[in-house]
Amino acid sequence: MEIREQIKLVNAVLSGTLDLYRVWAKKHDLNYNALVILYTLDEYKVCTQKQICEWWALPKQTVHGILMEFEKKGYINISSNSENKRERLVSFTKSGKQFTDSILEPLHSMEEKAIEKLGDEKWNQLIACNTAYYELLKEEIKNG
């Protein structure tokens, strides 16, 4: 297989994997961006809007709009960061955590089942190869 075909295949698989999260979000009346924001808050417990934007390469306006909607629904608290007054910290409310758990616990279970079926060796290879490819491509783009 030619290298361009291999790259096309890798990108299709990566895109398809992300699309599965879009499908899951839609099943729960969310869009993909809202799901990844909930996913991030669930993982990190407290973070800033800027961190969410950087982690997921989302526009600031998109993240801000979703956070405002979540705040209006009572799912999150937005508070000042005592260390940096310009930053605001985002965290779940009790109802927000319950809402998120109802969406993410089944998703996490499915992720874990897929990883178990893949097996430790292939899973570790996947992590190592994806990480290496990311770092090498980042370096190429930085220098390109």
PDB file of C-alpha atoms in Angstrom:
ATOM      1  CA  MET A   1       0.000   0.000   0.000  1.00  0.00           C
ATOM      2  CA  GLU A   2       1.335   3.429  -0.940  1.00  0.00           C
ATOM      3  CA  ILE A   3       2.121   5.904   1.836  1.00  0.00           C
ATOM      4  CA  ARG A   4      -0.637   8.333   0.718  1.00  0.00           C
ATOM      5  CA  GLU A   5      -3.162   5.484   0.927  1.00  0.00           C
ATOM      6  CA  GLN A   6      -1.879   4.586   4.389  1.00  0.00           C
ATOM      7  CA  ILE A   7      -2.221   8.196   5.539  1.00  0.00           C
ATOM      8  CA  LYS A   8      -5.735   8.312   4.067  1.00  0.00           C
ATOM      9  CA  LEU A   9      -6.638   5.139   5.976  1.00  0.00           C
ATOM     10  CA  VAL A  10      -5.204   6.426   9.277  1.00  0.00           C
ATOM     11  CA  ASN A  11      -7.052   9.732   8.907  1.00  0.00           C
ATOM     12  CA  ALA A  12     -10.297   7.937   8.017  1.00  0.00           C
ATOM     13  CA  VAL A  13     -10.028   5.745  11.127  1.00  0.00           C
ATOM     14  CA  LEU A  14      -9.239   8.729  13.362  1.00  0.00           C
ATOM     15  CA  SER A  15     -12.122  10.700  11.898  1.00  0.00           C
ATOM     16  CA  GLY A  16     -14.442   7.718  12.200  1.00  0.00           C
ATOM     17  CA  THR A  17     -13.498   7.228  15.833  1.00  0.00           C
ATOM     18  CA  LEU A  18     -14.323  10.854  16.612  1.00  0.00           C
ATOM     19  CA  ASP A  19     -17.590  10.460  14.695  1.00  0.00           C
ATOM     20  CA  LEU A  20     -18.612   7.666  17.057  1.00  0.00           C
ATOM     21  CA  TYR A  21     -18.512  10.233  19.864  1.00  0.00           C
ATOM     22  CA  ARG A  22     -20.683  12.551  17.744  1.00  0.00           C
ATOM     23  CA  VAL A  23     -23.212   9.734  17.341  1.00  0.00           C
ATOM     24  CA  TRP A  24     -23.198   9.105  21.101  1.00  0.00           C
ATOM     25  CA  ALA A  25     -23.663  12.825  21.771  1.00  0.00           C
ATOM     26  CA  LYS A  26     -26.606  12.983  19.382  1.00  0.00           C
ATOM     27  CA  LYS A  27     -28.269  10.059  21.194  1.00  0.00           C
ATOM     28  CA  HIS A  28     -28.206  12.253  24.293  1.00  0.00           C
ATOM     29  CA  ASP A  29     -29.410  15.461  22.625  1.00  0.00           C
ATOM     30  CA  LEU A  30     -25.938  17.002  22.630  1.00  0.00           C
ATOM     31  CA  ASN A  31     -23.532  17.961  19.910  1.00  0.00           C
ATOM     32  CA  TYR A  32     -19.986  16.645  19.710  1.00  0.00           C
ATOM     33  CA  ASN A  33     -18.463  19.815  21.169  1.00  0.00           C
ATOM     34  CA  ALA A  34     -20.755  19.740  24.206  1.00  0.00           C
ATOM     35  CA  LEU A  35     -19.884  16.075  24.785  1.00  0.00           C
ATOM     36  CA  VAL A  36     -16.136  16.678  24.726  1.00  0.00           C
ATOM     37  CA  ILE A  37     -16.551  19.582  27.143  1.00  0.00           C
ATOM     38  CA  LEU A  38     -18.415  17.302  29.563  1.00  0.00           C
ATOM     39  CA  TYR A  39     -15.783  14.606  28.971  1.00  0.00           C
ATOM     40  CA  THR A  40     -13.003  17.065  29.794  1.00  0.00           C
ATOM     41  CA  LEU A  41     -14.670  18.357  32.942  1.00  0.00           C
ATOM     42  CA  ASP A  42     -15.319  14.801  34.051  1.00  0.00           C
ATOM     43  CA  GLU A  43     -11.640  13.925  33.588  1.00  0.00           C
ATOM     44  CA  TYR A  44     -10.078  17.051  35.100  1.00  0.00           C
ATOM     45  CA  LYS A  45     -12.817  18.144  37.564  1.00  0.00           C
ATOM     46  CA  VAL A  46     -11.759  21.821  37.293  1.00  0.00           C
ATOM     47  CA  CYS A  47     -10.326  23.569  34.251  1.00  0.00           C
ATOM     48  CA  THR A  48     -10.445  26.815  32.344  1.00  0.00           C
ATOM     49  CA  GLN A  49     -12.230  27.662  29.117  1.00  0.00           C
ATOM     50  CA  LYS A  50      -8.815  28.233  27.547  1.00  0.00           C
ATOM     51  CA  GLN A  51      -7.671  24.717  28.475  1.00  0.00           C
ATOM     52  CA  ILE A  52     -10.790  23.184  26.915  1.00  0.00           C
ATOM     53  CA  CYS A  53     -10.196  25.191  23.728  1.00  0.00           C
ATOM     54  CA  GLU A  54      -6.574  24.092  23.524  1.00  0.00           C
ATOM     55  CA  TRP A  55      -7.187  20.413  24.338  1.00  0.00           C
ATOM     56  CA  TRP A  56      -9.882  20.012  21.696  1.00  0.00           C
ATOM     57  CA  ALA A  57      -8.842  22.706  19.198  1.00  0.00           C
ATOM     58  CA  LEU A  58     -12.235  24.375  19.561  1.00  0.00           C
ATOM     59  CA  PRO A  59     -12.958  28.046  18.964  1.00  0.00           C
ATOM     60  CA  LYS A  60     -13.262  30.172  22.090  1.00  0.00           C
ATOM     61  CA  GLN A  61     -16.751  31.344  21.072  1.00  0.00           C
ATOM     62  CA  THR A  62     -17.967  27.768  20.664  1.00  0.00           C
ATOM     63  CA  VAL A  63     -16.742  26.703  24.093  1.00  0.00           C
ATOM     64  CA  HIS A  64     -18.020  29.897  25.720  1.00  0.00           C
ATOM     65  CA  GLY A  65     -21.501  29.416  24.245  1.00  0.00           C
ATOM     66  CA  ILE A  66     -21.724  25.816  25.425  1.00  0.00           C
ATOM     67  CA  LEU A  67     -20.453  26.729  28.892  1.00  0.00           C
ATOM     68  CA  MET A  68     -23.039  29.520  29.173  1.00  0.00           C
ATOM     69  CA  GLU A  69     -25.782  27.058  28.224  1.00  0.00           C
ATOM     70  CA  PHE A  70     -24.527  24.534  30.791  1.00  0.00           C
ATOM     71  CA  GLU A  71     -24.369  27.255  33.428  1.00  0.00           C
ATOM     72  CA  LYS A  72     -27.940  28.326  32.615  1.00  0.00           C
ATOM     73  CA  LYS A  73     -29.087  24.709  33.055  1.00  0.00           C
ATOM     74  CA  GLY A  74     -27.298  24.541  36.413  1.00  0.00           C
ATOM     75  CA  TYR A  75     -24.751  21.946  35.278  1.00  0.00           C
ATOM     76  CA  ILE A  76     -21.586  23.951  35.934  1.00  0.00           C
ATOM     77  CA  ASN A  77     -20.138  26.657  38.130  1.00  0.00           C
ATOM     78  CA  ILE A  78     -17.884  29.312  36.673  1.00  0.00           C
ATOM     79  CA  SER A  79     -15.731  31.066  39.247  1.00  0.00           C
ATOM     80  CA  SER A  80     -12.767  33.414  39.337  1.00  0.00           C
ATOM     81  CA  ASN A  81      -9.292  31.963  39.526  1.00  0.00           C
ATOM     82  CA  SER A  82      -7.564  33.460  42.566  1.00  0.00           C
ATOM     83  CA  GLU A  83      -4.157  32.927  40.913  1.00  0.00           C
ATOM     84  CA  ASN A  84      -5.087  34.593  37.612  1.00  0.00           C
ATOM     85  CA  LYS A  85      -8.033  37.003  37.758  1.00  0.00           C
ATOM     86  CA  ARG A  86      -8.467  36.914  33.973  1.00  0.00           C
ATOM     87  CA  GLU A  87      -9.112  33.165  34.004  1.00  0.00           C
ATOM     88  CA  ARG A  88     -12.318  31.589  35.131  1.00  0.00           C
ATOM     89  CA  LEU A  89     -12.513  28.090  36.531  1.00  0.00           C
ATOM     90  CA  VAL A  90     -15.195  25.688  35.366  1.00  0.00           C
ATOM     91  CA  SER A  91     -16.486  22.808  37.491  1.00  0.00           C
ATOM     92  CA  PHE A  92     -19.601  20.671  37.809  1.00  0.00           C
ATOM     93  CA  THR A  93     -22.509  21.303  40.094  1.00  0.00           C
ATOM     94  CA  LYS A  94     -24.051  18.263  41.755  1.00  0.00           C
ATOM     95  CA  SER A  95     -26.794  18.117  39.109  1.00  0.00           C
ATOM     96  CA  GLY A  96     -24.218  18.625  36.355  1.00  0.00           C
ATOM     97  CA  LYS A  97     -22.172  15.700  37.624  1.00  0.00           C
ATOM     98  CA  GLN A  98     -25.294  13.512  37.736  1.00  0.00           C
ATOM     99  CA  PHE A  99     -26.252  14.577  34.208  1.00  0.00           C
ATOM    100  CA  THR A 100     -22.752  13.898  32.937  1.00  0.00           C
ATOM    101  CA  ASP A 101     -22.493  10.534  34.686  1.00  0.00           C
ATOM    102  CA  SER A 102     -25.724   9.414  32.998  1.00  0.00           C
ATOM    103  CA  ILE A 103     -24.085  10.079  29.625  1.00  0.00           C
ATOM    104  CA  LEU A 104     -20.453   9.193  30.247  1.00  0.00           C
ATOM    105  CA  GLU A 105     -20.649   6.108  32.476  1.00  0.00           C
ATOM    106  CA  PRO A 106     -22.152   3.943  29.711  1.00  0.00           C
ATOM    107  CA  LEU A 107     -19.714   5.470  27.199  1.00  0.00           C
ATOM    108  CA  HIS A 108     -16.734   4.739  29.436  1.00  0.00           C
ATOM    109  CA  SER A 109     -17.972   1.185  29.853  1.00  0.00           C
ATOM    110  CA  MET A 110     -18.123   0.723  26.071  1.00  0.00           C
ATOM    111  CA  GLU A 111     -14.646   2.245  25.650  1.00  0.00           C
ATOM    112  CA  GLU A 112     -13.275  -0.125  28.276  1.00  0.00           C
ATOM    113  CA  LYS A 113     -14.953  -3.166  26.686  1.00  0.00           C
ATOM    114  CA  ALA A 114     -13.466  -2.279  23.298  1.00  0.00           C
ATOM    115  CA  ILE A 115     -10.008  -1.920  24.870  1.00  0.00           C
ATOM    116  CA  GLU A 116     -10.379  -5.257  26.679  1.00  0.00           C
ATOM    117  CA  LYS A 117     -11.312  -6.964  23.394  1.00  0.00           C
ATOM    118  CA  LEU A 118      -8.316  -5.369  21.702  1.00  0.00           C
ATOM    119  CA  GLY A 119      -6.015  -6.733  24.393  1.00  0.00           C
ATOM    120  CA  ASP A 120      -3.196  -5.164  26.382  1.00  0.00           C
ATOM    121  CA  GLU A 121      -0.474  -5.680  23.795  1.00  0.00           C
ATOM    122  CA  LYS A 122      -2.350  -4.121  20.880  1.00  0.00           C
ATOM    123  CA  TRP A 123      -3.721  -1.340  23.098  1.00  0.00           C
ATOM    124  CA  ASN A 124      -0.231  -0.428  24.303  1.00  0.00           C
ATOM    125  CA  GLN A 125       1.050  -0.527  20.718  1.00  0.00           C
ATOM    126  CA  LEU A 126      -1.798   1.738  19.630  1.00  0.00           C
ATOM    127  CA  ILE A 127      -0.941   4.269  22.311  1.00  0.00           C
ATOM    128  CA  ALA A 128       2.782   4.129  21.534  1.00  0.00           C
ATOM    129  CA  CYS A 129       2.327   4.404  17.765  1.00  0.00           C
ATOM    130  CA  ASN A 130      -0.266   7.187  17.931  1.00  0.00           C
ATOM    131  CA  THR A 131       1.909   9.128  20.354  1.00  0.00           C
ATOM    132  CA  ALA A 132       5.013   8.699  18.214  1.00  0.00           C
ATOM    133  CA  TYR A 133       3.176   9.681  15.024  1.00  0.00           C
ATOM    134  CA  TYR A 134       1.710  12.745  16.731  1.00  0.00           C
ATOM    135  CA  GLU A 135       5.089  13.897  18.041  1.00  0.00           C
ATOM    136  CA  LEU A 136       6.826  13.339  14.696  1.00  0.00           C
ATOM    137  CA  LEU A 137       4.088  15.075  12.701  1.00  0.00           C
ATOM    138  CA  LYS A 138       4.050  17.973  15.188  1.00  0.00           C
ATOM    139  CA  GLU A 139       7.788  18.376  14.714  1.00  0.00           C
ATOM    140  CA  GLU A 140       7.458  18.268  10.920  1.00  0.00           C
ATOM    141  CA  ILE A 141       4.699  20.872  10.941  1.00  0.00           C
ATOM    142  CA  LYS A 142       6.634  23.064  13.372  1.00  0.00           C
ATOM    143  CA  ASN A 143       9.679  22.980  11.099  1.00  0.00           C
ATOM    144  CA  GLY A 144       7.763  22.969   7.820  1.00  0.00           C
TER     145      GLY A 144
END
